Short mmCIF file of C-alpha atoms in Angstrom, two decimals:
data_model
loop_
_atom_site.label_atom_id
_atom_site.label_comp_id
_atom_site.label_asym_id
_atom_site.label_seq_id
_atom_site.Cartn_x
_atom_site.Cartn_y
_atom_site.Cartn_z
CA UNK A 1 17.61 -39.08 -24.82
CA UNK A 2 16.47 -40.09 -28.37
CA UNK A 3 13.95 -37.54 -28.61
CA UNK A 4 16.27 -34.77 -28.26
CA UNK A 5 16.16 -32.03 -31.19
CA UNK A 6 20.06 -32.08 -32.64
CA UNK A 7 21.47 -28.89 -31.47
CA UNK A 8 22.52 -26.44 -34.25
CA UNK A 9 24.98 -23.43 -34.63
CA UNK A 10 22.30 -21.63 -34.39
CA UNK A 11 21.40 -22.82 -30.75
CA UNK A 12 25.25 -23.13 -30.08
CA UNK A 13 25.02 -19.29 -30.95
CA UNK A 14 22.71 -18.43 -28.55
CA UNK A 15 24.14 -20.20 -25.77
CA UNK A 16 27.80 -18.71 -26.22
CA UNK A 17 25.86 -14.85 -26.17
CA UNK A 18 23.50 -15.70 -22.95
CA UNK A 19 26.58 -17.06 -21.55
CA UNK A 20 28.74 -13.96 -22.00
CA UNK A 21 26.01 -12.21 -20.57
CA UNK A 22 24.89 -14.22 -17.71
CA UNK A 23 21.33 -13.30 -18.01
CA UNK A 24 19.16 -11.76 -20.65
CA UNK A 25 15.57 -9.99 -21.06
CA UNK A 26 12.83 -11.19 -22.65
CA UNK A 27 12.68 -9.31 -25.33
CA UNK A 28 16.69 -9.50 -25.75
CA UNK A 29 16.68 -13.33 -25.92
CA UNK A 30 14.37 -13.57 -28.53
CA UNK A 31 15.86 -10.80 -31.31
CA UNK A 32 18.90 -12.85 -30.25
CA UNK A 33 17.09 -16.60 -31.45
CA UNK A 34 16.25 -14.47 -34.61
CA UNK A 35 19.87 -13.37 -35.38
CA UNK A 36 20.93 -16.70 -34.49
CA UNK A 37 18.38 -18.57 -36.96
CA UNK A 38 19.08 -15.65 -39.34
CA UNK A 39 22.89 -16.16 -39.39
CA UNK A 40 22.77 -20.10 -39.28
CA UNK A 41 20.39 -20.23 -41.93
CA UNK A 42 17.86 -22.48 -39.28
CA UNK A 43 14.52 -22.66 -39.17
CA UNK A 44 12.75 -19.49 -37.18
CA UNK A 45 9.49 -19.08 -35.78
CA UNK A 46 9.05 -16.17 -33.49
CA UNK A 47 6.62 -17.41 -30.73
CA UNK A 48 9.37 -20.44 -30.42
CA UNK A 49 11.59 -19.36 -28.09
CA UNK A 50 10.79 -21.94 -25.36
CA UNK A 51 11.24 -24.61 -27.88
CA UNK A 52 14.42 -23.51 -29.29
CA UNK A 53 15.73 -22.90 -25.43
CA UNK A 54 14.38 -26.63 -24.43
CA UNK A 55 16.60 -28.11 -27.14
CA UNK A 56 19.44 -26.69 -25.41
CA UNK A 57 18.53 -27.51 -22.13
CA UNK A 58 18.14 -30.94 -23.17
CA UNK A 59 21.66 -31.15 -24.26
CA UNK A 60 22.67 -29.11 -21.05
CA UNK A 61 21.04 -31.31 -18.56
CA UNK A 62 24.02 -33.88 -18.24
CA UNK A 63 26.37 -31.04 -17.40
CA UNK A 64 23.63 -30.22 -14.84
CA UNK A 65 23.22 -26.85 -16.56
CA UNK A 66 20.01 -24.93 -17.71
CA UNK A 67 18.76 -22.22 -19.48
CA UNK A 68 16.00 -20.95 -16.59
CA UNK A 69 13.56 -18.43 -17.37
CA UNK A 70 12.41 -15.99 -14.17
CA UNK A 71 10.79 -12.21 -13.40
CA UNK A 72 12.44 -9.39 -12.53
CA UNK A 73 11.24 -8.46 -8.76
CA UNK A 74 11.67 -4.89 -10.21
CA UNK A 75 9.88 -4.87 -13.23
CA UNK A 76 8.25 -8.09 -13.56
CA UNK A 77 9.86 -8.57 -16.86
CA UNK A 78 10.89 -12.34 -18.04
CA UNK A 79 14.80 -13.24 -17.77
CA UNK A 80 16.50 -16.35 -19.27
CA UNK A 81 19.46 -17.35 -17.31
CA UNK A 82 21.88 -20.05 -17.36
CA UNK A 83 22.13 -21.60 -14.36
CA UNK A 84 24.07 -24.38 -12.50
CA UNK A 85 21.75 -26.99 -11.17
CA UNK A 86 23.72 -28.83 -8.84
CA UNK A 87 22.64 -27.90 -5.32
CA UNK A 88 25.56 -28.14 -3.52
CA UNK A 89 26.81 -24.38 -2.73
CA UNK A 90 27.46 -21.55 -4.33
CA UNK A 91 29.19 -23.74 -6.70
CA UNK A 92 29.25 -21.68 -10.16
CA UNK A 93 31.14 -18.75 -7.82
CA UNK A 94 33.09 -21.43 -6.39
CA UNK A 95 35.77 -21.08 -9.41
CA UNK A 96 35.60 -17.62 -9.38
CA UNK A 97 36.33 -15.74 -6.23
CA UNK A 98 38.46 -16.65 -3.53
CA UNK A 99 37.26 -17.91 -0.26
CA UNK A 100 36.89 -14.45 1.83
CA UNK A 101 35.29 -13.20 -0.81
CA UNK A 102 32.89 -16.14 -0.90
CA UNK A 103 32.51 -15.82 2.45
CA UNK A 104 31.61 -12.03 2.02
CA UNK A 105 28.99 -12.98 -0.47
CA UNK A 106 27.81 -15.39 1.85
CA UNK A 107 27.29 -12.97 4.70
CA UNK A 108 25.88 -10.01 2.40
CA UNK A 109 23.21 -12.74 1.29
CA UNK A 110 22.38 -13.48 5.03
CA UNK A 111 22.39 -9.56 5.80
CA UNK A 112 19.73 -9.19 2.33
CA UNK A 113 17.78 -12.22 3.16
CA UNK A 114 16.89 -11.19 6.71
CA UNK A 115 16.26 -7.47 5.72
CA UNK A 116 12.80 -5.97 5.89
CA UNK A 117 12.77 -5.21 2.68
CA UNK A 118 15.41 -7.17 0.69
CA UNK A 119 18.54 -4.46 0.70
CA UNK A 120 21.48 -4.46 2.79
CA UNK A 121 23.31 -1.07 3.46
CA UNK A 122 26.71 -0.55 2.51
CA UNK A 123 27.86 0.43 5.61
CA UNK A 124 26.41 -2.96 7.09
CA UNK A 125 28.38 -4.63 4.74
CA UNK A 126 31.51 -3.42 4.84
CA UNK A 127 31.60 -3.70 8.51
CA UNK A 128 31.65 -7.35 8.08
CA UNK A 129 34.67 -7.21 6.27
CA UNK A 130 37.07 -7.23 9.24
CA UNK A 131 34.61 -9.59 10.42
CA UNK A 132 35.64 -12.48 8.13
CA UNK A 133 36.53 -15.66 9.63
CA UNK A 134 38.80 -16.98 6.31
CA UNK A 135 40.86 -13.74 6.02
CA UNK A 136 40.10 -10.29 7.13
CA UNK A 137 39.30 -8.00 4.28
CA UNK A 138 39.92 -4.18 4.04
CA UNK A 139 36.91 -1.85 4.14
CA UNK A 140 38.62 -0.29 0.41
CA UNK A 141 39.05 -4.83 -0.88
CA UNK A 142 35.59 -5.00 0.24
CA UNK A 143 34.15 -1.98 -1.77
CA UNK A 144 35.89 -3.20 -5.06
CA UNK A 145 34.60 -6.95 -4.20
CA UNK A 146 31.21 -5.43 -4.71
CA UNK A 147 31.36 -3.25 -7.63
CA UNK A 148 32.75 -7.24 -8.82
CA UNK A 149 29.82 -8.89 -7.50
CA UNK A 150 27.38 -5.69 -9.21
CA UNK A 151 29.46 -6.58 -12.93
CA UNK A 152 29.10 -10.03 -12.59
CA UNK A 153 25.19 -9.56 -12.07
CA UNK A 154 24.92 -11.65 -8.70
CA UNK A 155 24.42 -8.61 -6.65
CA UNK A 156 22.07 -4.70 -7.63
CA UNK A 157 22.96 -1.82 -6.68
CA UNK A 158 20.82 1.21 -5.58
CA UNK A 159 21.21 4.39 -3.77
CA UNK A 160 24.11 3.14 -2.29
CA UNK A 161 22.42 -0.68 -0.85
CA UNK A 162 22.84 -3.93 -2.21
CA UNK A 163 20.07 -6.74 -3.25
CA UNK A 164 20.40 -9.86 -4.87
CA UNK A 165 20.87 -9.60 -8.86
CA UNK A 166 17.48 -11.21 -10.77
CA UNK A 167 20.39 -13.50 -12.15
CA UNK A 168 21.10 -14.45 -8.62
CA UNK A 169 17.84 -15.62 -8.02
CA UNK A 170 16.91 -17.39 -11.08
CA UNK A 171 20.11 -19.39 -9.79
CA UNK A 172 20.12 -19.53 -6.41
CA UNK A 173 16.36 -19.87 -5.43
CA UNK A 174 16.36 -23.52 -4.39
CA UNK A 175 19.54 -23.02 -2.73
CA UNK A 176 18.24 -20.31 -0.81
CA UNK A 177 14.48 -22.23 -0.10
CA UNK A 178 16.35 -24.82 1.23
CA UNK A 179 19.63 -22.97 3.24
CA UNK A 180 17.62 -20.19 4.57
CA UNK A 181 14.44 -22.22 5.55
CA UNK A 182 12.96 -20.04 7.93
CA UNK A 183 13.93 -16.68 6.64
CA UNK A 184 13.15 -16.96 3.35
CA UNK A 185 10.03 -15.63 2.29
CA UNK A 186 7.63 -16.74 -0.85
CA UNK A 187 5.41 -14.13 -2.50
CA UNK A 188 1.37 -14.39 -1.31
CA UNK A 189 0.49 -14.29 -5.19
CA UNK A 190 3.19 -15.72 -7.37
CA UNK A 191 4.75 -18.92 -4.50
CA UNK A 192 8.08 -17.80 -5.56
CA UNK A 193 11.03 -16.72 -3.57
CA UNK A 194 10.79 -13.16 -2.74
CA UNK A 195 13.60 -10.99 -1.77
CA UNK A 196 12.28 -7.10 -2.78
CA UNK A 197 8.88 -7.40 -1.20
CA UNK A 198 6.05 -5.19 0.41
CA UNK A 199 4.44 -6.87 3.78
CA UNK A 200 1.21 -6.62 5.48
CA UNK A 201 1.42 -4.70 8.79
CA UNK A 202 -1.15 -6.99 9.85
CA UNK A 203 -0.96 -10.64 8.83
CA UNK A 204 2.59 -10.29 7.83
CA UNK A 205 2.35 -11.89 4.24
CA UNK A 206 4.58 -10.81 1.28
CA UNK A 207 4.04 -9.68 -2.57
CA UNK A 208 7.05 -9.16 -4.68
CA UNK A 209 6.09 -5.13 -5.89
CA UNK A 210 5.27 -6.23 -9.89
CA UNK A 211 3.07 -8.55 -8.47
CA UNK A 212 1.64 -6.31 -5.30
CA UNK A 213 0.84 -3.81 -8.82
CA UNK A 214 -1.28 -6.28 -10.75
CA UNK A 215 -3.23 -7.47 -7.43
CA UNK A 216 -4.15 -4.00 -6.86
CA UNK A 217 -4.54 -3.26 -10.46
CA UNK A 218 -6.99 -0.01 -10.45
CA UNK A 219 -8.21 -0.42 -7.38
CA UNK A 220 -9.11 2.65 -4.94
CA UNK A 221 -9.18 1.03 -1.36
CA UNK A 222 -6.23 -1.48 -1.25
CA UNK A 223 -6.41 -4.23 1.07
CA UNK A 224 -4.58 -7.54 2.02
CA UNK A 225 -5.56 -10.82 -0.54
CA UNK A 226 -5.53 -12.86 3.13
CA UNK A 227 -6.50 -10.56 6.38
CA UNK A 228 -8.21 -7.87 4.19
CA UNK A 229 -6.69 -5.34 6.49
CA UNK A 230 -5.72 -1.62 4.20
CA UNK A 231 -2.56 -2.34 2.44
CA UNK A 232 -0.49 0.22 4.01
CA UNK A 233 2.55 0.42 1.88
CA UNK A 234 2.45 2.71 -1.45
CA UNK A 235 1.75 0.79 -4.51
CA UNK A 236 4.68 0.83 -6.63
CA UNK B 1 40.33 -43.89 -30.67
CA UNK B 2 40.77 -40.38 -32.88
CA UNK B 3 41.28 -37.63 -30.33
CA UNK B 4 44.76 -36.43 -31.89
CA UNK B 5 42.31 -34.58 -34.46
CA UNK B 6 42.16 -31.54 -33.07
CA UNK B 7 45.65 -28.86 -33.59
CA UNK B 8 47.77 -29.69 -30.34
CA UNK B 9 47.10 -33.05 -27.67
CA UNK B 10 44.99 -32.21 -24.58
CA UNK B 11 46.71 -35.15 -22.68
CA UNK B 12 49.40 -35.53 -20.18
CA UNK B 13 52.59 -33.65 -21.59
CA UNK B 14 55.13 -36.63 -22.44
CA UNK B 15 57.50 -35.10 -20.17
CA UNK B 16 57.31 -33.71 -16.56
CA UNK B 17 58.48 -30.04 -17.52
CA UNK B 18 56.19 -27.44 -16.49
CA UNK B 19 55.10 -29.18 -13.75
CA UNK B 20 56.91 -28.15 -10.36
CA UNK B 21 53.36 -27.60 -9.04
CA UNK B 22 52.27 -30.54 -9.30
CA UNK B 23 54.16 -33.88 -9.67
CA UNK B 24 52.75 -36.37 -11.97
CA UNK B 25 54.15 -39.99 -11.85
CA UNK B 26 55.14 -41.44 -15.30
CA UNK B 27 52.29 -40.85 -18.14
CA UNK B 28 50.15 -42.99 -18.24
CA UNK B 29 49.39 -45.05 -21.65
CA UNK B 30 46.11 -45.22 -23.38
CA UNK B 31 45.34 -48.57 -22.43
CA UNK B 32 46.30 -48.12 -18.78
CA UNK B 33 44.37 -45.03 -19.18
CA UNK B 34 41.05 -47.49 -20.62
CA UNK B 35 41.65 -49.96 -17.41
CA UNK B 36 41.67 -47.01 -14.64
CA UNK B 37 38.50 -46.16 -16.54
CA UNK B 38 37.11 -49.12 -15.70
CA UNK B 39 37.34 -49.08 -11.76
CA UNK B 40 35.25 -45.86 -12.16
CA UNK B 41 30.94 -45.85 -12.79
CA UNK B 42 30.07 -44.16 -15.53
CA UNK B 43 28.46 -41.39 -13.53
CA UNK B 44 31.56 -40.80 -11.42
CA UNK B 45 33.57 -40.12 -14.62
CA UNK B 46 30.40 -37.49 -16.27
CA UNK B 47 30.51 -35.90 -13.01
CA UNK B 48 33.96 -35.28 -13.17
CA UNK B 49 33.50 -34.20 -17.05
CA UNK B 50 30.64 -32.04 -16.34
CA UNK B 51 33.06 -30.24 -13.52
CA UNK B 52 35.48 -29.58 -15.42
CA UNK B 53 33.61 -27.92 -18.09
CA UNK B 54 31.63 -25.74 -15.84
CA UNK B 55 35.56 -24.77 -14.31
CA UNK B 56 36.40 -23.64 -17.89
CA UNK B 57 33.28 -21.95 -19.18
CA UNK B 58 33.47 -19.56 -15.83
CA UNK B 59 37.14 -19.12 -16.26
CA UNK B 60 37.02 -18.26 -19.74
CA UNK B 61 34.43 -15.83 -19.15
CA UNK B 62 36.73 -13.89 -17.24
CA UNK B 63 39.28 -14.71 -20.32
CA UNK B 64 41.78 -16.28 -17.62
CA UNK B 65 43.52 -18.72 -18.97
CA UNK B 66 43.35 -21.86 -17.69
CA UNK B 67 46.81 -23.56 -16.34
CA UNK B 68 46.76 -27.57 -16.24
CA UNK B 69 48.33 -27.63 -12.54
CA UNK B 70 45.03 -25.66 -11.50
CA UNK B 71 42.43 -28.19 -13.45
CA UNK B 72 44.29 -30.68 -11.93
CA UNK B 73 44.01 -29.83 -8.40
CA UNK B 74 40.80 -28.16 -8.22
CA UNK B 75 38.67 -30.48 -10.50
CA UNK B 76 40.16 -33.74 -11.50
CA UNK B 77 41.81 -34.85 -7.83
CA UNK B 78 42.41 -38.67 -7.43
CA UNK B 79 40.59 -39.13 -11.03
CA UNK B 80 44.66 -37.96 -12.17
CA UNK B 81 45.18 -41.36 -13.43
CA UNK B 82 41.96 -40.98 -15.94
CA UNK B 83 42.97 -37.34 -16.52
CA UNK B 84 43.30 -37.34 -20.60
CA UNK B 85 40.00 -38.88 -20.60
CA UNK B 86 38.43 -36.34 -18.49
CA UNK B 87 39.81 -33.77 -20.87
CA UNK B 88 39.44 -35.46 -23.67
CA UNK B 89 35.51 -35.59 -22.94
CA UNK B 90 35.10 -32.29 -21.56
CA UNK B 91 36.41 -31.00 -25.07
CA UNK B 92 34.11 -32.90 -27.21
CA UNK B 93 31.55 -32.09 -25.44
CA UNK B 94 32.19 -28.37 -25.36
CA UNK B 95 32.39 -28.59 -29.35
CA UNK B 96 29.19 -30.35 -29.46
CA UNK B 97 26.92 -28.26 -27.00
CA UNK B 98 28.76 -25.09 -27.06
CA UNK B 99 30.45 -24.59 -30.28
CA UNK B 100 33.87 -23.73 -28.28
CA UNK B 101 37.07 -25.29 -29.19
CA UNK B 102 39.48 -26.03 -25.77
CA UNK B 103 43.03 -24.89 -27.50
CA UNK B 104 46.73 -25.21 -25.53
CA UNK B 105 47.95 -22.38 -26.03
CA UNK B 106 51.12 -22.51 -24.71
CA UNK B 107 52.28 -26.73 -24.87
CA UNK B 108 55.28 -25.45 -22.69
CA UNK B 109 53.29 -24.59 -19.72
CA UNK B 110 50.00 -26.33 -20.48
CA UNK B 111 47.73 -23.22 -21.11
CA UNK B 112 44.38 -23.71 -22.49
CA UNK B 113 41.86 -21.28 -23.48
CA UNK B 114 38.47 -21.93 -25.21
CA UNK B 115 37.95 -20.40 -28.62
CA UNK B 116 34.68 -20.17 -30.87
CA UNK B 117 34.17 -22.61 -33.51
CA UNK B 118 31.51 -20.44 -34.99
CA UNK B 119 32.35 -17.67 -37.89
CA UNK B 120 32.42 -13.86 -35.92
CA UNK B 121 29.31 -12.54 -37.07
CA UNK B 122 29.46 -8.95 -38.24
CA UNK B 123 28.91 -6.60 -35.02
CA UNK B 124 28.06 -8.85 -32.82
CA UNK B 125 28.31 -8.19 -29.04
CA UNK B 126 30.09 -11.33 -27.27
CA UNK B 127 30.91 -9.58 -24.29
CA UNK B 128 28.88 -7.51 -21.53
CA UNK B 129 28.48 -4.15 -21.71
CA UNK B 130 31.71 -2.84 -19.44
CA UNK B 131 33.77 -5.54 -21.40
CA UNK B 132 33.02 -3.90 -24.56
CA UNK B 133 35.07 -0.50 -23.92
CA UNK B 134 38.05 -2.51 -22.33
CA UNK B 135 37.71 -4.73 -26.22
CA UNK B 136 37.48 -1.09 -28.18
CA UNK B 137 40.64 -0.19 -26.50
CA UNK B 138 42.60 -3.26 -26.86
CA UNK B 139 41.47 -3.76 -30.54
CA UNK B 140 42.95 0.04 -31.14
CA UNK B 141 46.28 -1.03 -29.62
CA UNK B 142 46.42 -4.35 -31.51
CA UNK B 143 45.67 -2.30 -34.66
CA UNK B 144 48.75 -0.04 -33.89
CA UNK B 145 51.09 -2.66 -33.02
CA UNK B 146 50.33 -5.02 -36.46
CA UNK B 147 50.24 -1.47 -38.53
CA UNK B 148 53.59 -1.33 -37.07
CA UNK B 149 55.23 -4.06 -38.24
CA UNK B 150 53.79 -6.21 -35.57
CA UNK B 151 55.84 -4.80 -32.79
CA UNK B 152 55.97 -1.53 -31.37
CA UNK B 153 57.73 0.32 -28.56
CA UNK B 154 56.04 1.22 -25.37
CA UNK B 155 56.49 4.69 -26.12
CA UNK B 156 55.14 4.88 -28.99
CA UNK B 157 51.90 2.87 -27.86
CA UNK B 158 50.96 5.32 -25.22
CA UNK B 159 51.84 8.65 -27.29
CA UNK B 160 49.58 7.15 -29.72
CA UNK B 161 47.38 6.24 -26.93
CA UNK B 162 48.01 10.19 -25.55
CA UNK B 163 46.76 11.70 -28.40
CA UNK B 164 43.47 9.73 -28.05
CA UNK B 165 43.14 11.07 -24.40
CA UNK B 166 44.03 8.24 -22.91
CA UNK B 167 46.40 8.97 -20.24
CA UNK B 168 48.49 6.29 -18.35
CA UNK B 169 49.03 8.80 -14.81
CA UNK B 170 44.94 10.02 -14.96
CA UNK B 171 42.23 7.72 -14.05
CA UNK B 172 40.13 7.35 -16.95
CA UNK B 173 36.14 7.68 -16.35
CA UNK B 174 35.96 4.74 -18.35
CA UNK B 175 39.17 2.43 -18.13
CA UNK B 176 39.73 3.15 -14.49
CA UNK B 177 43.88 2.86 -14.17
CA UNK B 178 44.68 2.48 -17.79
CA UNK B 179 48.31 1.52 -17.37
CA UNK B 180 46.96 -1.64 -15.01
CA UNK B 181 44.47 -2.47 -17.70
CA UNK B 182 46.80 -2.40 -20.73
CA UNK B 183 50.14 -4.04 -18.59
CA UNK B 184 48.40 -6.31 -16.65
CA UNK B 185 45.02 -7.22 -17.63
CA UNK B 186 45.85 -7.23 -21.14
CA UNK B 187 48.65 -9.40 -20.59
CA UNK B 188 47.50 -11.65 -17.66
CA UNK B 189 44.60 -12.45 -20.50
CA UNK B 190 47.15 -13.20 -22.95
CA UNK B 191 45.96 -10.62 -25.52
CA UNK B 192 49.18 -8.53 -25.11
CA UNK B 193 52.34 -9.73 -24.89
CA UNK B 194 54.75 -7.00 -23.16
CA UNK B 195 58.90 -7.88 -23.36
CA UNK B 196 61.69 -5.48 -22.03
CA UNK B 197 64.07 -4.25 -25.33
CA UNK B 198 67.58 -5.59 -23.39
CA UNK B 199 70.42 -3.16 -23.01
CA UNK B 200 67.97 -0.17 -23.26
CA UNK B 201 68.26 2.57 -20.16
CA UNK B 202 65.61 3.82 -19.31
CA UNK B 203 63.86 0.34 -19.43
CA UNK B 204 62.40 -0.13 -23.13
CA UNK B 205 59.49 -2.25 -23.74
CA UNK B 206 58.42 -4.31 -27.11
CA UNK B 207 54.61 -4.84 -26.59
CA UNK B 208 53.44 -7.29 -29.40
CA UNK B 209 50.19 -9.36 -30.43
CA UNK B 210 49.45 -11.81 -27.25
CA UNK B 211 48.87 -15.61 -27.71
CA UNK B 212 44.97 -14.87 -27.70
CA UNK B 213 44.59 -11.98 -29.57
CA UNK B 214 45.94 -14.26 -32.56
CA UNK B 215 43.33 -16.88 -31.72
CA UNK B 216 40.34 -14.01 -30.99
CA UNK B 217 40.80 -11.79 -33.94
CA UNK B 218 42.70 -11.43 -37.66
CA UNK B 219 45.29 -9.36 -39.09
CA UNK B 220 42.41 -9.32 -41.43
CA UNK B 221 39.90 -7.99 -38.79
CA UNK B 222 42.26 -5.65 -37.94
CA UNK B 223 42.99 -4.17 -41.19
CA UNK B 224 38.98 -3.53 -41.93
CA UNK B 225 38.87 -2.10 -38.83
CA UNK B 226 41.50 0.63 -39.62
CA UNK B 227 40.99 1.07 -43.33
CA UNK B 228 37.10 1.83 -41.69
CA UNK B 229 38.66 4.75 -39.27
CA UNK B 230 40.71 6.41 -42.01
CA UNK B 231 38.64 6.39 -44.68
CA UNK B 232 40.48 4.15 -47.45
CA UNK B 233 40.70 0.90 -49.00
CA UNK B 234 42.49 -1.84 -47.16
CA UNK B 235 44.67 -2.07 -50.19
CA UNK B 236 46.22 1.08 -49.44
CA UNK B 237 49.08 -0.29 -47.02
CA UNK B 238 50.23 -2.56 -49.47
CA UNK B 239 52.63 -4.56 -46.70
CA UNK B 240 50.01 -5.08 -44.01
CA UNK B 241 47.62 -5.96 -46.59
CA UNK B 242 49.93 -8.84 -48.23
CA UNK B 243 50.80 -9.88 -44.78
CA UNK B 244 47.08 -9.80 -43.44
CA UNK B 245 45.69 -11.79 -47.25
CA UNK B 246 48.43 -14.11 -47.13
#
C-alpha cells in the first residue's frame, strides 16, 4: 500500500532475531527495537514498539505473515510472535516434521484441548504413539518428538505433562476456534482462547489463571463474575 | 530484466545433471518463461511466491539446506514451467523484507541456503538458547581446523576436543551424543565438511571448513575469536593472519 513506512535494516534486524527465536517477551522485543535502531543508526522512540512492529507487518502481510502480539496464560506477560496467517492447517509445521509426527502433534493437541485443565500426561501421550494411523511410532521416537516439539516452542513442559507453547497459541488460536468448535473454551474475562484455565464448579465458566488473579485482585471471599457461587479453586 | 545480479543464477540449471529426482523437460527460455506467466492471475503466482518463502525461512531455521528437487515438489508443483520466476521473486523479496540473501551453494546439486545481508553485530544472539552451545562448539572446531592450516585430521580434532572434556563415547550433559552432533549434524548443515584420507588403515578422516561455515563466519571472525582465548594479538600467527587479512 502507499502508506506503508519503508522498511529499514533496522526493522529487517528485528525480524531475522524474533524469527530465530520464534517468540519473544515483552520486555525482550523492545531492548531488541533499541539495539536494532542503535546499530542501524534509525530513528528510536521507546514507547514505539507497536509502530515499528506495524511497519513490518505491513510488508509481511502479502506473504500472509505477522508479527502477533499475545499473553502468557502463565504469567500474563505480552509475547510478540511471528505467525503464519493462512488458515489452512498446521501449515508453518507442515515443512518441518514428517507426517506421523504431525499427526502426533495433532492428537497431543486434541488430548490438551479436551483436558480439564489444559495438560496432557506423558503417559497419555505416548500411548498414542502405536496408535498412529500414518506410521506407528516407538514409545522412545515419540519421547524425542516431544523434547522437539518443547525446543521448537509449540509445546511446555511441566512436571512431566505437556500444554500448548504461548507461541502455539498466538499462532494457532483461530485455527483452533474454528477446528475445535465445541471444545474450545474462551476465558469469562479476557474472550480469548483459553487452554490453562480455572472453572467454576458451578456455572462451568473459565478464566485463564493471570486473569482469574486480577479479577480477584485483594479480595477475601472469592466468587464467580457470572453465578456468584465461591470460587473454589486456589487463586494462583 | 536484471536478475543475474546476484553471485550464482537461481534458475533452472542449463543442464539436467543433478536431477535424477526429478525430471525436468528442456529449460525453459525467458520469454517462454514471461508467456506461461501469463496463463497464471497474479494472485496464483504471489501465492506460490509467498509459499515458497515461508518453505525456506522454516528450513533455514533448522539450517537444512534446501535441495531444488524438494522446492520443486513440495512448493512449486505444476507452476514448474514458471519456476525461475517463482524463485526469482521469492529472493527479492526475502532481500527486501528480511534482509536474507537465498545463495546456491552447491550449483552441482542445486543447494541453497539463506544468508544475512546485514553486518554481524558484535555479540549478538541469532540463535535460541540450546542452539547457542551447539554454535560455541562448532566455532571452537572451526577455529582448530583454519589454525591448522585449514584441514585437520580426525584425530587430532577430538584429542583437542578430549582435552576440553568433550568426549566422543560419553554423553555430554550438554551436547547429548557429541560424535552425532559433530559427524552428522555438523555436516548434514554444511558447516563441516568430513572426507576419508584414502589409503589410510585404520580409516583416516580430513574434516575441513563446510560450504556454510564460509558463508556464516570469517577466517577473520575466527582469528579474534582465538587471539581473545589466548591472550595475544591476532598478529601473532603471522600465516593465519595474512591468510585471514588477505
Amino acid at each position: 500500500t502507499a502508506m506503508a513506512a519503508p522498511m529499514t535494516d533496522a526493522h529487517r534486524r528485528f525480524l531475522q532475531v524474533l524469527m530465530s527465536h520464534g517468540i519473544m517477551e515483552g520486555s525482550e522485543a523492545r531492548k531488541l527495537h533499541r539495539r536494532c535502531c542503535e546499530i542501524h543508526k534509525v530513528y528510536y522512540a521507546h514507547d514505539k514498539l507497536d509502530d515499528f512492529v506495524s511497519t513490518i507487518n505491513s510488508h509481511l502481510q502479502p506473504l500472509f505473515m505477522q508479527i502477533r502480539k499475545g499473553l502468557s496464560e502463565g504469567d500474563g506477560r505480552a509475547h510478540y510472535a511471528l505467525v503464519n496467517l493462512a488458515e489452512t492447517e498446521i501449515t508453518k509445521m507442515a515443512s518441518d516434521y514428517t507426517e506421523n509426527e504431525l499427526e502426533l502433534f495433532r492428537k497431543t493437541m486434541d488430548l490438551i484441548i479436551s483436558s480439564e485443565d489444559g495438560f496432557a500426561s506423558s503417559t497419555d501421550i505416548l500411548n498414542l504413539a502405536d496408535q498412529l494411523k500414518t506410521k506407528k511410532m516407538k514409545k522412545k521416537e515419540a519421547e524425542q518428538v516431544l523434547k522437539v516439539f518443547v525446543e521448537d516452542k509449540w509445546l511446555s513442559e511441566r512436571n512431566g505433562e505437556y500444554t500448548l507453547h504461548t507461541r502455539c497459541i498466538i499462532e494457532m488460536e483461530q485455527y483452533i476456534l474454528s477446528n475445535y468448535q465445541d471444545m474450545a473454551r474462551k476465558c469469562y474475562i479476557c474472550h480469548s482462547l483459553a487452554i490453562q484455565s480455572q472453572v467454576c464448579d458451578s456455572c462451568g465458566i473459565r478464566m485463564h489463571l493471570p486473569c482469574v488473579r486480577k479479577c480477584f485482585r485483594a479480595q477475601t471471599d472469592p466468587r464467580c463474575p457470572h453465578c456468584n457461587d465461591c470460587w473454589s479453586c486456589d487463586i494462583p | 530484466m536484471s536478475q543475474r545480479k546476484r553471485s550464482r543464477g537461481l534458475g533452472p540449471s542449463q543442464g539436467g545433471d543433478g536431477d535424477e529426482d526429478f525430471n525436468l523437460s528442456p529449460t525453459p527460455s525467458h520469454s517462454q518463461v514471461q508467456r506461461n506467466l501469463e496463463r497464471r492471475s497474479q494472485d496464483q503466482i504471489n501465492q506460490k511466491v509467498s509459499e515458497l518463502v515461508q518453505f525456506l525461512l522454516v528450513k533455514d531455521q533448522k539450517k537444512i539446506p534446501i535441495k531444488r528437487p524438494d522446492i520443486l515438489k513440495k512448493v512449486i508443483g505444476d507452476y514448474r514451467d514458471v519456476y525461475s520466476e517463482i524463485v526469482n521473486r521469492a529472493g527479492r523479496t526475502l532481500q527486501q523484507v528480511f534482509g536474507l540473501q537465498l545463495v546456491e551453494i552447491d550449483t552441482k546439486h542445486h543447494i541453497y541456503i539463506l544468508t544475512s545481508d546485514l553486518p554481524r553485530a558484535e555479540g549478538e544472539n541469532l540463535h535460541r538458547d540450546n542452539q547457542t552451545a551447539k554454535l560455541g562448539l562448532l566455532i571452537v572446531i572451526l577455529s582448530f581446523i583454519f589454525m591448522k592450516g585449514n584441514s585437520a585430521k580426525d584425530g587430532a580434532v577430538w584429542e583437542f576436543l578430549r582435552r576440553l572434556r568433550v568426549q566422543p563415547g560419553e554423553r555430554h550433559e550438554v551436547f547429548g551424543d557429541v560424535k552425532k552432533l559433530v559427524t552428522e549434524e555438523f555436516v548434514r548443515q554444511k558447516y563441516l565438511e568430513i572426507t576419508p584420507i584414502p589409503l589410510t588403515d585404520p580409516p583416516e578422516f580430513k574434516y575441513q571448513w563446510g560450504l556454510r561455515a564460509a558463508k556464516e563466519t570469517s577466517k577473520k571472525d575466527v582469528l579474534r575469536f582465538v587471539a581473545q582465548i589466548q591472550k595475544k594479538d591476532p598478529t601473532f600467527w603471522t600465516s593465519q593472519y595474512n591468510e585471514a587479512e588477505a
